[in-house]
Amino acid sequence: MAKENEFVSQIADIETDFPQWYTDVVLKTKLVDYGPVRGTMVIRPYGYAIWENIQRELDKRFKETGHENAYFPLLIPMSFMTKEAEHVEGFAPEVAVVTHAGGEKLAEPLCIRPTSETIIGTMYAKWIQSYRDLPVLMNQWCNVMRWEKTTRPFLRTSEFLWQEGHTVHATEEEAMEETMKMLSVYEEVARTCLAMPVLTGRKTEKEKFAGAVATYGMEAMMHDGKSLQAGTSHYLGQNFSKAFNIQFSDKDGALKYGYTTSWGVSTRLIGGIIMTHGDQRGLVLPPVIAPVQAVIVPIASKKPGVLEACRALKGRLAEAGVRVTLDDSDNSPGWKFNEWEMKGVPVRIELGPRDLEAGKLLLARRDTHEKSEASLECAEAAVAALLDDVQQNLYLRAKARMESRIVSAETLDELLDGVNQGNFVRAGWCGCRACEDKVKEFAQATARVFAKEDTAERCVACGKKSAHTVIFARAY
Ligand code: ZN
């Protein structure tokens, strides 16, 4: 068995075998490992630290927009799941059910939550009486389970971590405003923290959340040109409030059903970061969410003063708010360079006897592999500026790639050609399900989101008048 720390040369080619590249990178960088139950993943400390950083950024914004965190039970009575017809139909195949506990068969089977609309709706019905109780703005950080046949770490696993926001409003307008507000929060976090450009928009009936009136999603382009649904925000109308009896007496004294929303992002975002920014050497992490933003590698560390200087520098950078580590292991500098590059650390700092003499340090950035010098005296400012620059560059690079790979198609053949070349394809759609299915069958591409502007004239599948311009792509 190969030692765990052997690396780099064993990463599959990113251009010719992207799926294997992905698997190699997530395992070798110790982000995850496979769990003993098929389809489960163990999120290891380095992967979990990324999740904590994403969580922190999101949670801050949820609170700034008036939401509170709460926690609801993992187990949901089966009868709850069946109350909203479309919802149960959508989730039934993926739901894991507990039938036995305490050594006996349960009177009512219990679902392990695949999502929590039903149990949260039940509690909201109990808590909400009057218009004064509205809006209710809650979020839950938790795990959910959706039994999957084919799984990949972070992208599709039977159990994953996420947040689910659940809100109730007095009017349709307020609920729609909430739906769009949270979509924009997701978009902003993707852009400014994950350096991940996304397309946002409404989803088709076929692709929407089971039980929603309308689903809005954000889609990101991965290295191979496939799309990753990176987050969704659902306007649920009164579907769940009617199924769960979420009613309130309004100012006019009338008893009315509330309007609800739900919205979520998950550990899938980590997969998105990997597949947006990674390169042949491994991970490339955006500084805002990187567990380690800068690593100090001592050069000729046995020479007097070097390690001491490195330790002092580490202290100064940490003091300045940089997540910094010092690699003082006895591996060679070259080995360390490879290791930390593979782990995607945005900035490497090299410090040796000659640098110390000159009062300098060497900075190497992970995104472009460029090196630069900075004065040791101003190390804090130099590192902070470089981290900002890496963050910016990663976003601009990904954005330029996505924009250059959105093409238009008038026919199914053009659409197929477009997705075969790793593009998102903008095309017209008449709105009929048969045409959406035809695109799927012909090009293995699905409708990701409605385009912001309706530019197409004809449906790509049937040639009739287009009702929506849609972004089609192959998707994870
Ligand atoms: Zn059509």
Coordinates of C-alpha atoms and ligand atoms in Angstrom, one line a residue:
M1 CA 0.0 0.0 0.0
A2 CA 1.3 3.4 -1.0
K3 CA 2.1 5.8 1.8
E4 CA -0.6 8.5 2.3
N5 CA 1.9 11.3 1.8
E6 CA 3.1 10.3 -1.6
F7 CA 1.7 12.8 -4.0
V8 CA 1.6 15.0 -7.0
S9 CA 2.9 12.7 -9.7
Q10 CA 0.0 10.5 -8.9
I11 CA -2.7 13.0 -9.7
A12 CA -4.5 12.1 -12.9
D13 CA -4.4 14.4 -15.9
I14 CA -6.9 17.2 -15.4
E15 CA -7.6 17.6 -19.1
T16 CA -8.0 14.0 -20.2
D17 CA -9.4 12.4 -17.0
F18 CA -11.1 15.1 -15.0
P19 CA -13.3 12.6 -12.9
Q20 CA -10.1 10.8 -11.7
W21 CA -8.3 14.1 -11.2
Y22 CA -11.1 15.1 -8.9
T23 CA -11.0 11.8 -6.9
D24 CA -7.2 12.0 -6.6
V25 CA -7.3 15.6 -5.4
V26 CA -10.0 15.1 -2.7
L27 CA -8.3 12.0 -1.3
K28 CA -4.7 13.0 -1.5
T29 CA -5.2 16.4 0.0
K30 CA -7.1 14.7 2.9
L31 CA -10.3 16.7 2.4
V32 CA -12.4 13.5 2.6
D33 CA -12.4 9.8 2.8
Y34 CA -15.0 7.2 2.0
G35 CA -17.3 6.2 4.9
P36 CA -17.9 2.5 5.6
V37 CA -21.5 2.7 4.4
R38 CA -21.6 3.1 0.6
G39 CA -22.3 6.6 -0.5
T40 CA -21.2 8.2 2.8
M41 CA -18.2 10.5 3.2
V42 CA -15.9 11.3 6.1
I43 CA -15.1 15.0 6.0
R44 CA -11.6 15.2 7.3
P45 CA -10.2 18.3 9.2
Y46 CA -8.8 20.0 6.2
G47 CA -12.1 19.7 4.3
Y48 CA -14.2 20.6 7.4
A49 CA -12.1 23.7 7.9
I50 CA -13.2 24.9 4.5
W51 CA -16.8 24.2 5.4
E52 CA -16.4 26.1 8.6
N53 CA -15.1 29.1 6.7
I54 CA -18.0 29.0 4.2
Q55 CA -20.5 28.6 7.1
R56 CA -19.0 31.6 8.9
E57 CA -19.5 33.8 5.8
L58 CA -23.0 32.6 5.2
D59 CA -24.1 32.7 8.8
K60 CA -23.0 36.3 9.1
R61 CA -25.1 37.3 6.2
F62 CA -28.2 35.3 7.3
K63 CA -28.1 37.1 10.6
E64 CA -27.5 40.5 8.9
T65 CA -30.7 39.8 6.9
G66 CA -32.7 39.1 10.1
H67 CA -32.6 35.3 10.3
E68 CA -32.1 33.2 13.4
N69 CA -30.7 29.7 13.8
A70 CA -32.7 26.9 15.3
Y71 CA -32.6 23.1 15.2
F72 CA -35.3 20.6 14.4
P73 CA -35.2 16.8 14.8
L74 CA -33.5 14.4 12.4
L75 CA -36.5 12.0 12.5
I76 CA -39.7 12.9 10.8
P77 CA -42.9 10.8 11.1
M78 CA -43.7 9.2 7.8
S79 CA -47.2 10.7 7.8
F80 CA -45.7 14.2 7.6
M81 CA -43.9 13.4 4.4
T82 CA -47.1 12.4 2.7
K83 CA -49.1 15.6 3.4
E84 CA -47.7 17.6 0.4
A85 CA -48.4 15.4 -2.6
E86 CA -45.7 16.7 -5.0
H87 CA -43.1 16.8 -2.2
V88 CA -43.6 13.2 -1.2
E89 CA -43.5 12.1 -4.9
G90 CA -40.2 14.0 -5.4
F91 CA -38.5 12.6 -2.4
A92 CA -39.9 9.1 -1.9
P93 CA -37.2 7.3 -3.8
E94 CA -34.4 8.8 -1.8
V95 CA -35.8 8.7 1.7
A96 CA -34.2 6.4 4.3
V97 CA -36.7 5.1 6.8
V98 CA -36.2 3.9 10.4
T99 CA -38.6 1.0 11.1
H100 CA -37.1 -0.5 14.2
A101 CA -35.8 1.1 17.5
G102 CA -35.5 0.0 21.1
G103 CA -35.5 -3.6 20.0
E104 CA -39.0 -3.5 18.5
K105 CA -40.9 -2.5 15.4
L106 CA -42.1 1.1 15.5
A107 CA -45.8 1.8 15.2
E108 CA -45.1 4.5 12.6
P109 CA -42.0 4.4 10.4
L110 CA -39.7 7.5 10.8
C111 CA -38.0 9.2 7.9
I112 CA -34.5 10.5 8.2
R113 CA -34.9 14.1 7.0
P114 CA -34.1 14.6 3.3
T115 CA -35.0 18.2 3.9
S116 CA -37.2 19.7 6.7
E117 CA -40.2 21.6 5.2
T118 CA -42.6 19.0 6.7
I119 CA -41.4 19.0 10.2
I120 CA -40.6 22.7 10.3
G121 CA -44.0 23.5 8.8
T122 CA -45.7 21.4 11.5
M123 CA -44.0 23.4 14.2
Y124 CA -44.7 26.7 12.5
A125 CA -48.4 25.9 12.4
K126 CA -48.3 25.6 16.2
W127 CA -46.3 28.7 16.8
I128 CA -48.0 31.2 14.3
Q129 CA -51.3 32.6 15.2
S130 CA -51.4 36.2 14.3
Y131 CA -49.9 38.6 11.7
R132 CA -47.8 39.9 14.6
D133 CA -45.9 36.6 14.6
L134 CA -44.8 37.2 11.0
P135 CA -42.5 37.0 9.3
V136 CA -40.8 34.0 10.7
L137 CA -37.2 33.9 9.5
M138 CA -35.2 30.8 10.6
N139 CA -32.3 28.8 9.4
Q140 CA -31.0 25.4 10.4
W141 CA -27.5 24.1 10.0
C142 CA -27.7 20.3 9.9
N143 CA -27.1 17.0 8.0
V144 CA -29.6 15.5 5.6
M145 CA -29.9 12.1 4.0
R146 CA -30.9 11.3 0.4
W147 CA -30.2 7.7 -0.6
E148 CA -28.1 7.9 -3.8
K149 CA -27.1 5.1 -6.2
T150 CA -24.0 6.8 -7.6
T151 CA -22.1 9.0 -5.3
R152 CA -19.0 11.3 -5.4
P153 CA -17.5 13.1 -2.4
F154 CA -19.0 16.5 -1.9
L155 CA -21.0 16.4 -5.2
R156 CA -23.5 13.7 -4.4
T157 CA -23.4 11.7 -1.2
S158 CA -26.2 10.0 0.7
E159 CA -25.5 12.2 3.7
F160 CA -24.3 15.7 3.5
L161 CA -24.1 18.9 5.5
W162 CA -26.1 22.0 4.6
Q163 CA -28.1 24.9 5.8
E164 CA -31.8 25.2 5.1
G165 CA -33.6 28.5 5.6
H166 CA -37.4 28.3 6.2
T167 CA -39.5 31.4 6.3
V168 CA -43.2 32.4 6.5
H169 CA -44.7 35.6 5.3
A170 CA -48.1 37.3 5.3
T171 CA -48.0 38.1 1.6
E172 CA -46.9 36.6 -1.7
E173 CA -44.9 39.8 -2.4
E174 CA -42.9 39.5 0.9
A175 CA -42.2 35.8 0.3
M176 CA -41.1 36.4 -3.3
E177 CA -38.8 39.2 -2.0
E178 CA -37.3 36.8 0.5
T179 CA -36.8 34.1 -2.2
M180 CA -34.8 36.6 -4.4
K181 CA -33.0 38.2 -1.5
M182 CA -31.5 34.8 -0.3
L183 CA -30.6 33.9 -3.9
S184 CA -28.6 37.2 -4.1
V185 CA -26.9 36.4 -0.7
Y186 CA -25.8 33.1 -2.2
E187 CA -24.6 34.8 -5.4
E188 CA -22.6 37.4 -3.4
V189 CA -21.0 34.7 -1.2
A190 CA -20.1 32.6 -4.3
R191 CA -18.6 35.7 -6.0
T192 CA -16.8 37.4 -3.1
C193 CA -15.8 34.4 -0.9
L194 CA -15.6 31.4 -3.2
A195 CA -14.4 33.4 -6.3
M196 CA -17.0 31.4 -8.1
P197 CA -19.0 33.2 -10.8
V198 CA -22.6 31.9 -11.2
L199 CA -25.6 32.3 -13.4
T200 CA -28.8 32.8 -11.4
G201 CA -32.3 32.4 -12.6
R202 CA -35.6 30.5 -12.4
K203 CA -35.6 26.8 -13.1
T204 CA -38.1 24.9 -15.2
E205 CA -41.0 22.9 -13.8
K206 CA -39.0 19.7 -14.4
E207 CA -36.0 20.9 -12.5
K208 CA -37.7 22.7 -9.7
F209 CA -37.9 21.5 -6.0
A210 CA -40.7 19.1 -5.4
G211 CA -43.5 21.1 -3.8
A212 CA -42.3 24.6 -4.8
V213 CA -44.2 27.1 -6.9
A214 CA -40.9 28.3 -8.3
T215 CA -37.3 27.4 -7.8
Y216 CA -34.4 29.8 -8.4
G217 CA -30.9 28.4 -8.7
M218 CA -27.3 29.4 -9.1
E219 CA -25.2 27.5 -11.6
A220 CA -21.5 27.5 -11.8
M221 CA -19.3 26.3 -14.6
M222 CA -16.7 23.7 -13.7
H223 CA -13.3 23.1 -15.3
D224 CA -14.8 20.6 -17.7
G225 CA -17.6 22.9 -18.8
K226 CA -20.3 21.0 -16.9
S227 CA -22.6 22.9 -14.6
L228 CA -22.9 22.6 -10.8
Q229 CA -26.2 23.6 -9.2
A230 CA -24.5 25.4 -6.3
G231 CA -27.6 26.7 -4.4
T232 CA -31.3 27.0 -4.7
S233 CA -34.0 29.3 -3.3
H234 CA -37.6 28.2 -3.4
Y235 CA -40.8 30.2 -3.4
L236 CA -43.3 27.7 -2.0
G237 CA -46.5 29.8 -2.2
Q238 CA -49.2 28.3 0.0
N239 CA -48.4 24.7 -0.9
F240 CA -46.9 23.9 2.4
S241 CA -48.9 26.3 4.5
K242 CA -52.1 24.6 3.3
A243 CA -50.7 21.1 3.7
F244 CA -49.5 21.9 7.3
N245 CA -52.1 24.4 8.2
I246 CA -49.8 27.4 8.8
Q247 CA -52.5 30.0 9.3
F248 CA -52.6 33.5 10.9
S249 CA -55.3 36.0 11.7
D250 CA -54.6 39.0 9.6
K251 CA -55.1 42.7 10.5
D252 CA -58.6 42.5 9.0
G253 CA -59.5 39.6 11.4
A254 CA -59.6 37.1 8.5
L255 CA -57.8 33.7 8.9
K256 CA -55.2 33.4 6.1
Y257 CA -52.6 30.9 5.0
G258 CA -49.0 32.1 5.1
Y259 CA -46.6 32.2 2.2
T260 CA -43.4 30.2 2.7
T261 CA -39.9 30.0 1.3
S262 CA -37.0 27.6 1.7
W263 CA -33.4 27.9 0.5
G264 CA -30.2 25.9 0.9
V265 CA -26.6 25.4 0.1
S266 CA -24.5 22.5 1.1
T267 CA -21.0 20.9 1.3
R268 CA -21.4 20.6 -2.5
L269 CA -19.9 24.1 -2.6
I270 CA -16.6 22.6 -1.6
G271 CA -16.8 20.3 -4.7
G272 CA -17.6 23.5 -6.7
I273 CA -14.5 25.3 -5.4
I274 CA -12.3 22.3 -6.3
M275 CA -13.6 22.0 -9.8
T276 CA -13.7 25.7 -10.5
H277 CA -10.1 26.6 -9.5
G278 CA -8.1 23.4 -9.3
D279 CA -5.2 22.7 -11.6
Q280 CA -2.7 19.9 -12.5
R281 CA -0.9 20.4 -9.2
G282 CA -4.0 20.0 -7.1
L283 CA -6.3 22.4 -5.1
V284 CA -6.3 26.1 -5.6
L285 CA -8.2 27.6 -2.7
P286 CA -9.6 31.2 -2.6
P287 CA -8.0 33.0 0.3
V288 CA -11.3 33.9 2.0
I289 CA -12.2 30.3 2.6
A290 CA -8.7 28.7 2.6
P291 CA -8.0 27.0 6.0
V292 CA -4.3 28.0 5.6
Q293 CA -3.8 31.3 3.7
A294 CA 0.0 31.4 3.9
V295 CA 2.6 28.8 4.6
I296 CA 6.1 29.7 5.7
V297 CA 8.8 27.3 4.3
P298 CA 12.2 27.8 5.9
I299 CA 15.2 27.5 3.6
A300 CA 18.4 26.0 5.1
S301 CA 16.5 25.8 8.3
K302 CA 19.5 24.5 10.2
K303 CA 21.4 27.7 9.6
P304 CA 21.4 29.9 12.8
G305 CA 18.6 32.3 13.1
V306 CA 16.4 30.9 10.3
L307 CA 13.8 29.0 12.3
E308 CA 13.7 31.8 14.9
A309 CA 13.0 34.3 12.2
C310 CA 10.3 32.1 10.6
R311 CA 8.6 31.7 14.0
A312 CA 8.7 35.4 14.6
L313 CA 7.2 36.1 11.1
K314 CA 4.5 33.5 11.8
G315 CA 3.6 35.3 15.0
R316 CA 3.4 38.7 13.3
L317 CA 1.2 37.4 10.4
A318 CA -1.1 35.6 12.8
E319 CA -1.4 38.8 14.8
A320 CA -2.3 40.6 11.6
G321 CA -5.2 38.1 11.0
V322 CA -3.6 35.9 8.4
R323 CA -4.3 32.1 8.8
V324 CA -0.6 31.1 8.6
T325 CA 1.3 28.0 9.3
L326 CA 5.0 27.2 9.5
D327 CA 6.2 24.0 8.0
D328 CA 9.2 23.2 10.2
S329 CA 9.1 19.4 9.4
D330 CA 12.3 17.7 8.3
N331 CA 11.1 17.2 4.7
S332 CA 13.1 19.0 2.0
P333 CA 11.9 22.5 0.8
G334 CA 11.0 21.0 -2.6
W335 CA 8.8 18.4 -1.0
K336 CA 7.1 21.0 1.1
F337 CA 6.5 23.2 -2.0
N338 CA 4.7 20.3 -3.7
E339 CA 2.7 19.4 -0.7
W340 CA 1.4 22.9 0.0
E341 CA 0.8 23.5 -3.6
M342 CA -1.3 20.4 -3.8
K343 CA -3.2 21.5 -0.8
G344 CA -4.0 24.8 -2.6
V345 CA -2.5 27.2 0.0
P346 CA -2.8 30.6 -1.7
V347 CA 0.6 32.1 -0.7
R348 CA 3.9 30.4 0.1
I349 CA 6.6 32.4 1.9
E350 CA 10.2 31.3 1.6
L351 CA 12.7 32.6 4.2
G352 CA 16.4 31.6 4.3
P353 CA 19.7 33.0 5.5
R354 CA 20.3 35.1 2.4
D355 CA 16.8 36.6 2.6
L356 CA 17.4 37.4 6.3
E357 CA 20.6 39.2 5.5
A358 CA 18.9 41.3 2.9
G359 CA 15.9 41.9 5.0
K360 CA 13.6 40.3 2.5
L361 CA 11.3 37.3 1.9
L362 CA 10.1 35.5 -1.1
L363 CA 6.4 35.2 -1.9
A364 CA 5.0 32.6 -4.3
R365 CA 1.4 32.7 -5.3
R366 CA -0.5 29.5 -6.0
D367 CA -2.8 30.8 -8.7
T368 CA -0.2 32.0 -11.2
H369 CA 2.9 30.4 -9.7
E370 CA 4.6 33.9 -9.9
K371 CA 7.2 34.8 -7.3
S372 CA 8.0 38.2 -5.9
E373 CA 10.1 39.7 -3.2
A374 CA 8.9 41.8 -0.3
S375 CA 10.7 43.5 2.6
L376 CA 10.6 41.5 5.8
E377 CA 9.7 44.7 7.6
C378 CA 6.4 45.1 5.7
A379 CA 5.6 41.4 5.5
E380 CA 2.0 41.8 6.9
A381 CA 1.0 44.4 4.3
A382 CA 2.7 42.5 1.4
V383 CA 1.0 39.2 2.3
A384 CA -2.4 40.8 2.8
A385 CA -2.2 42.6 -0.5
L386 CA -1.1 39.4 -2.3
L387 CA -4.0 37.4 -0.7
D388 CA -6.5 40.1 -2.0
D389 CA -4.9 39.9 -5.4
V390 CA -5.2 36.1 -5.6
Q391 CA -8.8 36.2 -4.5
Q392 CA -9.6 38.8 -7.2
N393 CA -7.6 37.0 -9.9
L394 CA -9.3 33.6 -9.2
Y395 CA -12.7 35.2 -9.6
L396 CA -11.8 37.1 -12.8
R397 CA -10.2 34.1 -14.3
A398 CA -13.2 31.9 -13.6
K399 CA -15.6 34.6 -14.9
A400 CA -13.6 35.0 -18.1
R401 CA -13.7 31.3 -18.7
M402 CA -17.4 31.0 -18.1
E403 CA -18.2 34.0 -20.3
S404 CA -16.1 32.7 -23.1
R405 CA -17.9 29.4 -23.0
I406 CA -21.5 30.4 -23.2
V407 CA -22.6 29.8 -26.8
S408 CA -26.0 30.1 -28.6
A409 CA -27.7 27.3 -30.5
E410 CA -30.6 27.3 -33.0
T411 CA -30.8 23.6 -33.5
L412 CA -30.4 20.4 -31.5
D413 CA -27.2 19.6 -33.5
E414 CA -25.7 22.9 -32.6
L415 CA -26.7 22.4 -28.9
L416 CA -25.1 19.0 -28.9
D417 CA -22.0 20.4 -30.5
G418 CA -21.9 23.2 -27.9
V419 CA -22.1 20.9 -24.8
N420 CA -19.7 18.4 -26.4
Q421 CA -17.1 21.2 -26.4
G422 CA -17.7 22.0 -22.8
N423 CA -20.0 25.0 -23.1
F424 CA -23.1 26.3 -21.6
V425 CA -25.6 26.7 -24.4
R426 CA -28.2 29.4 -24.7
A427 CA -31.2 28.3 -26.7
G428 CA -34.9 28.9 -27.1
W429 CA -37.5 26.7 -25.6
C430 CA -41.3 26.6 -26.3
G431 CA -42.0 25.7 -22.7
C432 CA -43.2 22.2 -23.3
R433 CA -41.9 19.2 -21.3
A434 CA -41.5 17.0 -24.3
C435 CA -39.0 19.4 -25.9
E436 CA -37.1 19.6 -22.6
D437 CA -37.0 15.8 -22.5
K438 CA -35.9 15.7 -26.1
V439 CA -32.9 18.0 -25.4
K440 CA -31.9 15.7 -22.5
E441 CA -32.2 12.6 -24.7
F442 CA -30.4 14.1 -27.7
A443 CA -27.6 16.0 -25.9
Q444 CA -27.6 14.7 -22.3
A445 CA -28.1 18.3 -21.3
T446 CA -30.6 19.8 -19.0
A447 CA -32.2 23.2 -18.6
R448 CA -30.1 24.9 -15.9
V449 CA -31.8 28.3 -15.5
F450 CA -33.8 30.7 -17.6
A451 CA -31.5 33.3 -19.1
K452 CA -31.7 36.8 -17.9
E453 CA -32.7 38.1 -21.3
D454 CA -35.1 36.4 -23.8
T455 CA -33.1 36.6 -27.0
A456 CA -34.1 33.3 -28.7
E457 CA -36.9 33.3 -31.3
R458 CA -37.5 29.5 -31.8
C459 CA -37.6 26.5 -29.6
V460 CA -34.3 24.5 -30.2
A461 CA -36.2 21.2 -30.2
C462 CA -39.5 21.8 -32.1
G463 CA -38.9 25.1 -34.0
K464 CA -42.1 26.7 -32.6
K465 CA -42.0 30.1 -31.1
S466 CA -39.7 30.3 -28.0
A467 CA -41.3 31.1 -24.7
H468 CA -38.1 31.2 -22.7
T469 CA -34.4 31.5 -23.5
V470 CA -32.7 28.8 -21.4
I471 CA -29.2 28.0 -20.4
F472 CA -28.7 24.3 -21.2
A473 CA -25.7 22.3 -20.0
R474 CA -24.5 18.9 -18.8
A475 CA -24.6 19.0 -15.1
Y476 CA -23.2 17.3 -12.0
Ligands
ZN1 ZN -40.5 23.0 -28.4

